[in-house]
Amino acid sequence: MAKINIDGHAFEVDDNDNLLKAALSLGFNLPYFCWHPCLHSVGACRQCAVKKYKNVDDKQGQIVMACMTAAADETIISINDPEARDFRAQIIEWLMINHPHDCPVCEEGGECHLQDMTLMTGHTRRRFRGQKRTHRNQDLGPFIKHEMNRCIACYRCVRYYRDYAGGDDLDAFGAHDHVFFGRHEDGALENEFSGNLVEVCPTGVFTDKSLGADYTRKWDLENAPGICPHCSLGCNTSPGARKGQIKRIQNRYHGEINGYFLCDRGRFGAGFNNRKDRPVELMLKSADVLEPVSKDHALEHLHTVISESRGIIGIGSPRATLEANFALRRLVGAENFSTGMAAPEQALVKLALDILQTTPAQSISLREVEQCDAVLVLGEDVTNTAPLVALGLHQSVRQQAYEIARENKIPTWHDRAVRDIAQNRRSPLYQAGACATKLDDVAVHSLRAKPARIAELGFAVAHYLNNQASITPDLDADIDTLAQEIAGIFKSAKRPLIVSGTSLGSTAILQAAANIAAALGETGNVFLTLPECNSAGLGLLGGQSVDDALERLHSGAADTAIVLENDLYQRANKTTVDSALEQAKNLIVIDHSTQATLAKATAVLPAGTFAESDGTLVNNEGRAQRHFQVYQPQGEIQDAWRWCSDLMAANDAAPQWNSLDDVITALAEDLPALATIQDAAPSAAFRKAGMRIPRMPHRYSGRTAMHADESVHERRPIPDADSALAYSMEGWQGQTPAALRPFAWTPGWNSNQQAITRFQDEVAGPLKGGDPGAQLLYKRTDEIVFFPAEVKAQHGWQAIPYHHIFGSDPLSALAPAVAARIPKACFTLCPKDAGFLQLGEGDNLELTFDGETHSLPVRITDDIPEACIGVPVGLDGLQGLRLPQELTL
């Protein structure tokens, strides 16, 4: 720690920080542009100037850049010195020379970092009368709108995109005041994290194109704490809505998970919420047609249906909340509840949870992934299945650079110096997967192999770390050599990491990952990805597989099924589902999206989306997190758990659930292992100084005018029984528990990524009061037990799952912006196999899976193992396939 003096006041700060970070962490208003907590310091904008003094006797001092000056012991600086203030005012005036001053029409207006800094420095009058330079804007795809004339050349965009996110199709062109930031030609930005440019850019150069298409100012949005529903990581989001429509998704800082960033699927995948073909009314089937009916009539009919059924099965969903699944379980009985996961998937989820709970493997957070200095990615294409892991791994390979910098007395925040001294040296990252990935560019070695060989590699690495771990017999020489190399690296690493998951459908791969972690002992860190946003929650809740549920319907053991936020055709092949549903007398579907199962329903109950409901999701590391309703939905839409409660109402013994807290209390009583979810967020009774937390900013406008066609009187805010939030702009405006913070704003700091500094213990550190969530997984033993190295040989042709960040997730695929980025579906072959099958690029190939034939064009590439065919998961009707799968050609 270091003792420094700022404007006559003494403070103790971390001596590893620079003065800008230290000052911001202490709450000082010091302007900046080029600096960012994750991009560190390059001193490009000169905006954070302060006066630094040699000692207490020095009255003259000198101007220094706070971001480029260490917070060393006995440092004396002044932020308010007149010369420093004048310097900062001149800098902002120079930066604004070519700016178009188009704030009234700029999408960034009202949350612009440039606006904040202009006001903070006192630059209020434009003196420049010369001609401004102009640029031609580019079409950067469906996500990002480009307005280059607003640029102030802070270089944040290219530093984030190229250095941090690993993209290579955005760059700086030109020089001096003619510098241009964009692509070499028009076209969609290829990096999966390009949407973060919207928040990284301190001006309106890069803005959210989907928001711009139906624009609403920041201060006119309702917000609520959200959890991304598109993968298992549980990234925190801040959805913004207006008039019952989701307008945008912003990042909500979480110190242990997503930090400052989101992937493009999470940021732009919420469009399914606004689709016009959504079920919004109660419907019953009459003469093979679903027709709207009143709620009373529908519930009376369904009470009769349930009471007269000879058997009932409830099929839950790993994309629905714990509360909704528990309510369905209570409705049908635990013995009749299905998790909604296919049997192989459920077995993999159970195995992953067992590894995290009952083995020595140490599960780490996404933030800790960035700090690991040796990584093996075993059987997982994380860029497409759990994207933010890939972003974290891009940072992990820099650990060697930081170590070199420390050895040479270079502070790690000095970004350019660290990169210069390290050159291209990186910490080792090894990949073993079934296809090429976006991490290949930073990997020491990338193995392309069938799942069996990937598992063999993992077991061999564990064996060479600890010979008590078994190894598969007759191991290939190249696999054996690679395993010894990886084991040697892991032995010398301070923080080794194994990343694995369920996407290749292999239990052996997960077991091999667990063996490596166990063999490493105290340094055995593991990060396991799961299929969906609440897979871990359903794994802990328990229940039958969807296969068991469909068999009960097919056999006639049950004639009524209640399906919760799930499309059965994505869980099993069409023939199996059709056969089961044909035997079902009643099919009650509770969902928010139109899908194939809903078309077969005899009754439809419209559920709320993530933006229209409250509930708890459990991420891949076992962290329970709560999301809250953004706006009050119209019509008959309500939380799925409320529909289950309504269906239970005919039973005299039905529980009286009037709020989400009632359901959580009942869940904790029935399932003590999940009782910790009560700590995921404050209850609905929480108040701050007797006030609720407002969903709307204090500048929210038009709340009366919006409903002027109905009444000229202002509406009374709708009471919220399920949370401590208010559908209003009135309420507590100060610090709130992190789990209840709808948006980031503080006086003088309107932009999201800048305002959040006021809610952190220190910049880039944990949120004040702690990061949200409650851990549900606890270690039971440290006893080292290894899985046997049993791998089923795979000698013939095999269909391998190929996941894509845009398209493989069924919900985000319904969003128009994401739909525009879904690639053309194709089967992937290596050149040798294509020659054997006499197929050329683009030729059609027919494959049969479980009796269903699919025909797609062929893509030929070296990035797939021999005797494998890459099958695009979820694209072009390829839902419900059980992959990997042996093929006969």
Tab-separated table of C-alpha atoms in Angstrom, residues 23-416:
chain	number	residue	atom	x	y	z
A	23	ALA	CA	-8.358	8.774	-7.749
A	24	LEU	CA	-11.482	7.255	-9.330
A	25	SER	CA	-11.586	4.521	-6.680
A	26	LEU	CA	-11.504	7.238	-4.025
A	27	GLY	CA	-14.485	8.977	-5.650
A	28	PHE	CA	-12.721	11.923	-7.289
A	29	ASN	CA	-14.036	13.358	-10.547
A	30	LEU	CA	-11.029	13.199	-12.833
A	31	PRO	CA	-11.819	13.190	-16.582
A	32	TYR	CA	-10.331	10.617	-18.967
A	33	PHE	CA	-10.952	9.089	-22.402
A	34	CYS	CA	-8.378	6.556	-23.573
A	35	TRP	CA	-8.016	4.752	-20.229
A	36	HIS	CA	-10.291	1.823	-19.392
A	37	PRO	CA	-9.968	-0.556	-16.410
A	38	CYS	CA	-9.504	-3.543	-18.742
A	39	LEU	CA	-7.501	-1.805	-21.460
A	40	HIS	CA	-5.147	-0.045	-19.039
A	41	SER	CA	-2.982	2.982	-19.854
A	42	VAL	CA	-1.475	4.304	-23.082
A	43	GLY	CA	-1.609	8.068	-22.429
A	44	ALA	CA	-3.205	8.859	-25.797
A	45	CYS	CA	-5.806	11.499	-24.919
A	46	ARG	CA	-3.924	13.640	-22.315
A	47	GLN	CA	-7.235	14.346	-20.589
A	48	CYS	CA	-6.404	13.111	-17.058
A	49	ALA	CA	-3.780	15.794	-16.384
A	50	VAL	CA	-2.979	16.581	-12.745
A	51	LYS	CA	-0.328	18.680	-11.015
A	52	LYS	CA	2.333	16.560	-9.303
A	53	TYR	CA	4.730	17.918	-6.680
A	54	LYS	CA	8.170	16.581	-5.770
A	55	ASN	CA	7.606	17.106	-2.053
A	56	VAL	CA	5.790	19.353	0.431
A	57	ASP	CA	8.223	22.202	-0.277
A	58	ASP	CA	7.604	22.139	-4.028
A	59	LYS	CA	5.156	24.950	-4.876
A	60	GLN	CA	5.635	24.878	-8.664
A	61	GLY	CA	4.865	21.233	-9.522
A	62	GLN	CA	4.553	19.811	-13.008
A	63	ILE	CA	1.712	18.578	-15.195
A	64	VAL	CA	1.607	14.767	-15.483
A	65	MET	CA	-0.932	12.311	-16.869
A	66	ALA	CA	-2.575	10.474	-13.985
A	67	CYS	CA	-3.072	7.286	-16.013
A	68	MET	CA	0.681	7.120	-16.757
A	69	THR	CA	1.914	7.885	-13.243
A	70	ALA	CA	2.279	5.277	-10.520
A	71	ALA	CA	0.491	5.720	-7.201
A	72	ALA	CA	3.811	5.578	-5.383
A	73	ASP	CA	4.278	6.222	-1.689
A	74	GLU	CA	4.436	9.898	-0.667
A	75	THR	CA	3.069	11.092	-4.020
A	76	ILE	CA	1.531	14.563	-3.823
A	77	ILE	CA	-0.873	15.670	-6.535
A	78	SER	CA	-3.568	18.253	-7.140
A	79	ILE	CA	-6.628	17.658	-9.300
A	80	ASN	CA	-8.066	21.110	-8.673
A	81	ASP	CA	-4.895	23.088	-9.412
A	82	PRO	CA	-5.850	25.957	-11.811
A	83	GLU	CA	-3.097	25.088	-14.272
A	84	ALA	CA	-4.169	21.433	-14.392
A	85	ARG	CA	-7.811	22.412	-14.791
A	86	ASP	CA	-6.948	24.797	-17.620
A	87	PHE	CA	-4.835	22.140	-19.319
A	88	ARG	CA	-7.742	19.659	-19.232
A	89	ALA	CA	-10.130	22.305	-20.605
A	90	GLN	CA	-7.764	22.985	-23.524
A	91	ILE	CA	-7.424	19.281	-24.279
A	92	ILE	CA	-11.177	18.779	-24.484
A	93	GLU	CA	-11.459	21.850	-26.748
A	94	TRP	CA	-8.860	20.409	-29.116
A	95	LEU	CA	-10.590	17.038	-29.130
A	96	MET	CA	-13.887	18.742	-29.993
A	97	ILE	CA	-12.523	20.663	-32.998
A	98	ASN	CA	-13.759	18.105	-35.538
A	99	HIS	CA	-16.688	16.796	-33.537
A	100	PRO	CA	-20.049	17.593	-35.241
A	101	HIS	CA	-21.771	18.718	-32.011
A	102	ASP	CA	-24.833	16.681	-32.997
A	103	CYS	CA	-25.916	15.677	-29.481
A	104	PRO	CA	-29.661	16.266	-30.120
A	105	VAL	CA	-29.716	13.584	-32.833
A	106	CYS	CA	-26.945	11.318	-31.530
A	107	GLU	CA	-28.004	7.931	-30.128
A	108	GLU	CA	-25.388	8.378	-27.409
A	109	GLY	CA	-26.972	11.595	-26.149
A	110	GLY	CA	-27.651	11.625	-22.427
A	111	GLU	CA	-25.236	8.786	-21.669
A	112	CYS	CA	-22.197	10.009	-23.545
A	113	HIS	CA	-18.812	9.993	-21.834
A	114	LEU	CA	-17.717	12.855	-24.076
A	115	GLN	CA	-20.647	14.952	-22.849
A	116	ASP	CA	-19.768	14.138	-19.246
A	117	MET	CA	-16.120	15.085	-19.670
A	118	THR	CA	-16.943	18.278	-21.583
A	119	LEU	CA	-19.103	19.473	-18.716
A	120	MET	CA	-16.617	18.290	-16.125
A	121	THR	CA	-13.801	20.336	-17.677
A	122	GLY	CA	-15.957	23.436	-18.134
A	123	HIS	CA	-15.710	23.601	-21.937
A	124	THR	CA	-19.028	25.305	-22.730
A	125	ARG	CA	-18.279	27.600	-25.710
A	126	ARG	CA	-17.127	26.621	-29.171
A	127	ARG	CA	-14.433	28.944	-30.563
A	128	PHE	CA	-13.255	26.961	-33.610
A	129	ARG	CA	-14.674	28.382	-36.860
A	130	GLY	CA	-12.684	26.369	-39.388
A	131	GLN	CA	-13.869	23.569	-41.653
A	132	LYS	CA	-14.281	20.193	-39.946
A	133	ARG	CA	-12.920	17.037	-41.476
A	134	THR	CA	-15.515	14.462	-42.510
A	135	HIS	CA	-15.496	10.708	-43.032
A	136	ARG	CA	-17.672	8.218	-44.868
A	137	ASN	CA	-19.439	5.863	-42.475
A	138	GLN	CA	-19.416	2.125	-42.975
A	139	ASP	CA	-22.041	-0.602	-42.849
A	140	LEU	CA	-20.729	-2.782	-40.014
A	141	GLY	CA	-23.561	-5.316	-40.009
A	142	PRO	CA	-26.826	-5.693	-38.073
A	143	PHE	CA	-25.356	-4.991	-34.616
A	144	ILE	CA	-23.291	-1.806	-34.877
A	145	LYS	CA	-24.033	1.588	-36.421
A	146	HIS	CA	-21.013	3.625	-37.479
A	147	GLU	CA	-20.726	7.448	-37.308
A	148	MET	CA	-17.039	8.179	-37.734
A	149	ASN	CA	-17.356	11.987	-37.674
A	150	ARG	CA	-17.948	11.868	-33.908
A	151	CYS	CA	-14.560	10.272	-33.242
A	152	ILE	CA	-12.048	11.933	-30.895
A	153	ALA	CA	-9.271	9.395	-31.662
A	154	CYS	CA	-9.000	7.897	-28.167
A	155	TYR	CA	-8.073	4.516	-29.743
A	156	ARG	CA	-10.233	2.632	-27.250
A	157	CYS	CA	-12.102	0.801	-30.039
A	158	VAL	CA	-9.090	-0.812	-31.723
A	159	ARG	CA	-7.377	-1.494	-28.401
A	160	TYR	CA	-10.454	-3.299	-27.145
A	161	TYR	CA	-11.286	-5.053	-30.402
A	162	ARG	CA	-7.783	-6.170	-31.407
A	163	ASP	CA	-5.788	-6.358	-28.166
A	164	TYR	CA	-8.489	-7.446	-25.719
A	165	ALA	CA	-11.092	-9.338	-27.761
A	166	GLY	CA	-8.736	-10.793	-30.352
A	167	GLY	CA	-10.518	-9.430	-33.432
A	168	ASP	CA	-8.556	-8.560	-36.565
A	169	ASP	CA	-11.051	-6.878	-38.907
A	170	LEU	CA	-11.210	-3.452	-37.207
A	171	ASP	CA	-8.221	-1.152	-37.362
A	172	ALA	CA	-6.974	2.417	-37.427
A	173	PHE	CA	-6.276	3.885	-40.878
A	174	GLY	CA	-4.665	7.217	-41.727
A	175	ALA	CA	-2.912	9.632	-39.411
A	176	HIS	CA	-3.209	12.921	-37.533
A	177	ASP	CA	-6.767	14.300	-37.633
A	178	HIS	CA	-7.598	12.104	-40.638
A	179	VAL	CA	-7.354	8.846	-38.672
A	180	PHE	CA	-10.231	6.474	-39.413
A	181	PHE	CA	-11.401	3.568	-37.270
A	182	GLY	CA	-13.244	0.864	-39.181
A	183	ARG	CA	-12.895	-2.103	-41.493
A	184	HIS	CA	-10.911	-2.244	-44.711
A	185	GLU	CA	-14.284	-2.557	-46.437
A	186	ASP	CA	-17.956	-2.551	-45.474
A	187	GLY	CA	-19.203	-5.700	-43.763
A	188	ALA	CA	-20.317	-7.153	-40.449
A	189	LEU	CA	-17.735	-7.099	-37.681
A	190	GLU	CA	-16.624	-10.697	-37.297
A	191	ASN	CA	-15.638	-10.757	-33.654
A	192	GLU	CA	-18.240	-12.272	-31.304
A	193	PHE	CA	-17.749	-9.448	-28.793
A	194	SER	CA	-18.082	-6.503	-31.193
A	195	GLY	CA	-21.181	-5.177	-29.403
A	196	ASN	CA	-19.037	-4.020	-26.500
A	197	LEU	CA	-17.796	-1.224	-28.765
A	198	VAL	CA	-21.130	0.442	-28.012
A	199	GLU	CA	-20.107	0.875	-24.370
A	200	VAL	CA	-16.324	1.040	-24.802
A	201	CYS	CA	-16.512	3.954	-27.246
A	202	PRO	CA	-16.748	7.189	-25.209
A	203	THR	CA	-18.662	8.990	-27.980
A	204	GLY	CA	-21.343	8.056	-30.518
A	205	VAL	CA	-19.055	6.522	-33.142
A	206	PHE	CA	-20.255	2.972	-32.463
A	207	THR	CA	-23.885	2.684	-31.373
A	208	ASP	CA	-26.474	-0.070	-31.020
A	209	LYS	CA	-28.114	-0.403	-34.445
A	210	SER	CA	-31.066	-2.400	-33.118
A	211	LEU	CA	-31.786	0.402	-30.609
A	212	GLY	CA	-31.377	3.058	-33.292
A	213	ALA	CA	-34.016	1.369	-35.444
A	214	ASP	CA	-36.655	2.154	-32.785
A	215	TYR	CA	-34.878	4.695	-30.658
A	216	THR	CA	-35.540	5.702	-27.062
A	217	ARG	CA	-33.302	7.889	-24.900
A	218	LYS	CA	-31.619	6.347	-21.896
A	219	TRP	CA	-33.627	8.381	-19.424
A	220	ASP	CA	-36.905	7.117	-20.917
A	221	LEU	CA	-36.158	3.430	-20.397
A	222	GLU	CA	-37.463	1.201	-17.637
A	223	ASN	CA	-34.722	-1.087	-16.373
A	224	ALA	CA	-34.370	-4.050	-14.055
A	225	PRO	CA	-31.531	-6.378	-13.007
A	226	GLY	CA	-31.357	-9.160	-15.582
A	227	ILE	CA	-29.539	-12.453	-16.177
A	228	CYS	CA	-28.659	-13.438	-19.741
A	229	PRO	CA	-30.738	-16.504	-20.789
A	230	HIS	CA	-28.585	-17.602	-23.724
A	231	CYS	CA	-25.885	-19.797	-22.126
A	232	SER	CA	-24.862	-21.226	-18.763
A	233	LEU	CA	-22.489	-18.466	-17.588
A	234	GLY	CA	-25.119	-16.247	-15.939
A	235	CYS	CA	-23.831	-12.898	-17.207
A	236	ASN	CA	-25.529	-9.923	-15.565
A	237	THR	CA	-27.480	-7.599	-17.843
A	238	SER	CA	-29.552	-4.439	-17.618
A	239	PRO	CA	-32.494	-4.754	-20.041
A	240	GLY	CA	-34.113	-1.448	-20.989
A	241	ALA	CA	-37.742	-1.238	-22.114
A	242	ARG	CA	-40.273	1.342	-23.241
A	243	LYS	CA	-44.010	0.781	-23.775
A	244	GLY	CA	-43.719	-2.945	-23.200
A	245	GLN	CA	-40.887	-3.450	-25.704
A	246	ILE	CA	-37.297	-4.384	-24.959
A	247	LYS	CA	-35.186	-1.701	-26.595
A	248	ARG	CA	-31.697	-2.844	-25.682
A	249	ILE	CA	-29.516	-4.927	-23.396
A	250	GLN	CA	-26.640	-3.266	-21.568
A	251	ASN	CA	-23.920	-4.849	-19.514
A	252	ARG	CA	-24.522	-4.940	-15.750
A	253	TYR	CA	-21.184	-5.190	-14.009
A	254	HIS	CA	-20.478	-8.321	-11.975
A	255	GLY	CA	-16.986	-8.592	-10.533
A	256	GLU	CA	-16.851	-12.411	-10.628
A	257	ILE	CA	-18.606	-13.150	-13.918
A	258	ASN	CA	-18.922	-10.802	-16.894
A	259	GLY	CA	-17.113	-7.737	-15.571
A	260	TYR	CA	-17.549	-4.942	-18.118
A	261	PHE	CA	-18.466	-7.035	-21.160
A	262	LEU	CA	-21.101	-9.201	-22.862
A	263	CYS	CA	-20.995	-11.384	-25.952
A	264	ASP	CA	-23.002	-10.346	-29.021
A	265	ARG	CA	-25.564	-13.106	-28.491
A	266	GLY	CA	-26.287	-11.824	-25.007
A	267	ARG	CA	-26.391	-8.178	-26.087
A	268	PHE	CA	-28.480	-8.541	-29.256
A	269	GLY	CA	-30.392	-11.777	-28.658
A	270	ALA	CA	-33.343	-10.326	-26.725
A	271	GLY	CA	-35.390	-9.552	-29.827
A	272	PHE	CA	-37.485	-12.696	-29.357
A	273	ASN	CA	-39.205	-10.787	-26.559
A	274	ASN	CA	-40.774	-8.351	-29.069
A	275	ARG	CA	-41.965	-10.769	-31.740
A	276	LYS	CA	-45.506	-10.321	-32.993
A	277	ASP	CA	-46.135	-14.073	-33.245
A	278	ARG	CA	-45.744	-14.638	-29.509
A	279	PRO	CA	-48.591	-16.261	-27.559
A	280	VAL	CA	-50.158	-13.425	-25.557
A	281	GLU	CA	-53.629	-14.842	-24.891
A	282	LEU	CA	-55.052	-17.913	-23.200
A	283	MET	CA	-56.057	-20.363	-25.889
A	284	LEU	CA	-57.930	-23.667	-25.996
A	285	LYS	CA	-58.119	-25.999	-28.965
A	286	SER	CA	-61.516	-26.301	-30.572
A	287	ALA	CA	-62.011	-28.243	-33.807
A	288	ASP	CA	-58.207	-28.495	-34.164
A	289	VAL	CA	-57.827	-24.703	-33.916
A	290	LEU	CA	-56.448	-22.779	-30.962
A	291	GLU	CA	-58.874	-20.015	-30.049
A	292	PRO	CA	-58.616	-17.259	-27.408
A	293	VAL	CA	-60.771	-17.726	-24.311
A	294	SER	CA	-61.265	-15.927	-21.025
A	295	LYS	CA	-59.039	-16.775	-18.084
A	296	ASP	CA	-61.920	-18.002	-15.922
A	297	HIS	CA	-63.208	-20.286	-18.648
A	298	ALA	CA	-59.768	-21.658	-19.454
A	299	LEU	CA	-58.853	-22.400	-15.831
A	300	GLU	CA	-62.233	-24.018	-15.135
A	301	HIS	CA	-61.723	-26.252	-18.168
A	302	LEU	CA	-58.128	-27.105	-17.230
A	303	HIS	CA	-59.044	-27.894	-13.614
A	304	THR	CA	-61.489	-30.457	-14.999
A	305	VAL	CA	-58.900	-31.815	-17.428
A	306	ILE	CA	-56.319	-32.308	-14.681
A	307	SER	CA	-58.748	-33.843	-12.203
A	308	GLU	CA	-60.065	-36.313	-14.804
A	309	SER	CA	-56.716	-37.303	-16.305
A	310	ARG	CA	-55.629	-40.889	-15.695
A	311	GLY	CA	-52.012	-39.775	-15.450
A	312	ILE	CA	-50.204	-36.456	-15.651
A	313	ILE	CA	-46.624	-35.598	-16.448
A	314	GLY	CA	-44.940	-32.218	-16.051
A	315	ILE	CA	-42.034	-31.399	-18.371
A	316	GLY	CA	-39.885	-28.554	-17.114
A	317	SER	CA	-37.085	-26.689	-18.830
A	318	PRO	CA	-33.437	-25.730	-18.218
A	319	ARG	CA	-34.234	-22.303	-19.677
A	320	ALA	CA	-37.021	-21.619	-17.159
A	321	THR	CA	-36.479	-20.344	-13.617
A	322	LEU	CA	-36.091	-22.555	-10.569
A	323	GLU	CA	-39.366	-21.182	-9.189
A	324	ALA	CA	-41.309	-22.054	-12.348
A	325	ASN	CA	-39.887	-25.576	-12.466
A	326	PHE	CA	-40.538	-26.088	-8.758
A	327	ALA	CA	-44.137	-24.886	-9.135
A	328	LEU	CA	-44.685	-27.390	-11.959
A	329	ARG	CA	-43.077	-30.113	-9.837
A	330	ARG	CA	-45.451	-29.283	-6.972
A	331	LEU	CA	-48.426	-29.298	-9.383
A	332	VAL	CA	-47.782	-32.752	-10.857
A	333	GLY	CA	-45.863	-34.372	-7.976
A	334	ALA	CA	-42.144	-35.053	-7.778
A	335	GLU	CA	-42.566	-38.561	-9.217
A	336	ASN	CA	-44.241	-37.108	-12.327
A	337	PHE	CA	-41.807	-34.264	-12.954
A	338	SER	CA	-39.325	-34.231	-15.827
A	339	THR	CA	-36.425	-31.792	-16.079
A	340	GLY	CA	-37.101	-31.400	-19.787
A	341	MET	CA	-33.546	-32.448	-20.634
A	342	ALA	CA	-32.750	-35.381	-22.905
A	343	ALA	CA	-31.371	-38.392	-21.048
A	344	PRO	CA	-27.775	-38.033	-22.353
A	345	GLU	CA	-27.751	-34.306	-21.585
A	346	GLN	CA	-29.179	-34.830	-18.099
A	347	ALA	CA	-26.546	-37.472	-17.362
A	348	LEU	CA	-23.796	-35.067	-18.444
A	349	VAL	CA	-25.178	-32.241	-16.292
A	350	LYS	CA	-25.421	-34.572	-13.300
A	351	LEU	CA	-21.835	-35.726	-13.849
A	352	ALA	CA	-20.588	-32.118	-14.081
A	353	LEU	CA	-22.345	-31.202	-10.828
A	354	ASP	CA	-20.979	-34.314	-9.126
A	355	ILE	CA	-17.470	-33.325	-10.215
A	356	LEU	CA	-17.913	-29.844	-8.768
A	357	GLN	CA	-19.408	-31.167	-5.513
A	358	THR	CA	-17.695	-34.445	-4.720
A	359	THR	CA	-14.199	-34.321	-6.246
A	360	PRO	CA	-11.127	-32.219	-5.405
A	361	ALA	CA	-11.615	-30.175	-8.603
A	362	GLN	CA	-11.723	-26.491	-7.670
A	363	SER	CA	-14.418	-24.647	-9.628
A	364	ILE	CA	-13.357	-21.069	-10.311
A	365	SER	CA	-15.198	-17.957	-11.462
A	366	LEU	CA	-15.024	-16.451	-14.914
A	367	ARG	CA	-12.931	-13.558	-13.577
A	368	GLU	CA	-10.415	-16.050	-12.136
A	369	VAL	CA	-10.119	-17.700	-15.564
A	370	GLU	CA	-8.377	-14.535	-16.764
A	371	GLN	CA	-5.654	-14.979	-14.126
A	372	CYS	CA	-4.653	-18.571	-15.009
A	373	ASP	CA	-1.202	-19.025	-16.519
A	374	ALA	CA	-1.595	-22.424	-18.239
A	375	VAL	CA	-4.810	-23.684	-19.811
A	376	LEU	CA	-6.085	-26.851	-21.436
A	377	VAL	CA	-9.427	-26.557	-23.235
A	378	LEU	CA	-10.679	-30.113	-23.385
A	379	GLY	CA	-13.437	-30.820	-25.891
A	380	GLU	CA	-15.190	-27.443	-25.829
A	381	ASP	CA	-15.551	-24.723	-28.463
A	382	VAL	CA	-16.169	-22.041	-25.849
A	383	THR	CA	-16.436	-19.181	-28.357
A	384	ASN	CA	-19.699	-20.691	-29.548
A	385	THR	CA	-21.025	-22.478	-26.442
A	386	ALA	CA	-19.998	-20.124	-23.608
A	387	PRO	CA	-18.561	-17.077	-25.381
A	388	LEU	CA	-17.316	-15.020	-22.448
A	389	VAL	CA	-15.007	-17.874	-21.449
A	390	ALA	CA	-13.190	-17.304	-24.738
A	391	LEU	CA	-12.861	-13.612	-23.893
A	392	GLY	CA	-11.426	-14.581	-20.506
A	393	LEU	CA	-8.943	-16.980	-22.105
A	394	HIS	CA	-7.725	-14.194	-24.386
A	395	GLN	CA	-6.645	-12.443	-21.175
A	396	SER	CA	-5.176	-15.557	-19.560
A	397	VAL	CA	-2.556	-15.911	-22.290
A	398	ARG	CA	-1.195	-12.488	-21.240
A	399	GLN	CA	-0.072	-13.732	-17.836
A	400	GLN	CA	3.440	-14.419	-19.127
A	401	ALA	CA	3.621	-10.871	-20.471
A	402	TYR	CA	2.668	-9.505	-17.053
A	403	GLU	CA	5.282	-11.709	-15.393
A	404	ILE	CA	7.985	-10.422	-17.764
A	405	ALA	CA	6.877	-6.864	-17.054
A	406	ARG	CA	7.063	-7.381	-13.275
A	407	GLU	CA	10.554	-8.860	-13.588
A	408	ASN	CA	11.599	-5.701	-15.435
A	409	LYS	CA	9.926	-3.323	-12.949
A	410	ILE	CA	7.267	-2.292	-15.469
A	411	PRO	CA	3.830	-1.736	-13.929
A	412	THR	CA	1.214	-4.050	-15.438
A	413	TRP	CA	-1.132	-1.119	-16.035
A	414	HIS	CA	1.344	0.364	-18.528
A	415	ASP	CA	-0.239	-1.413	-21.480
A	416	ARG	CA	2.031	-0.378	-24.339
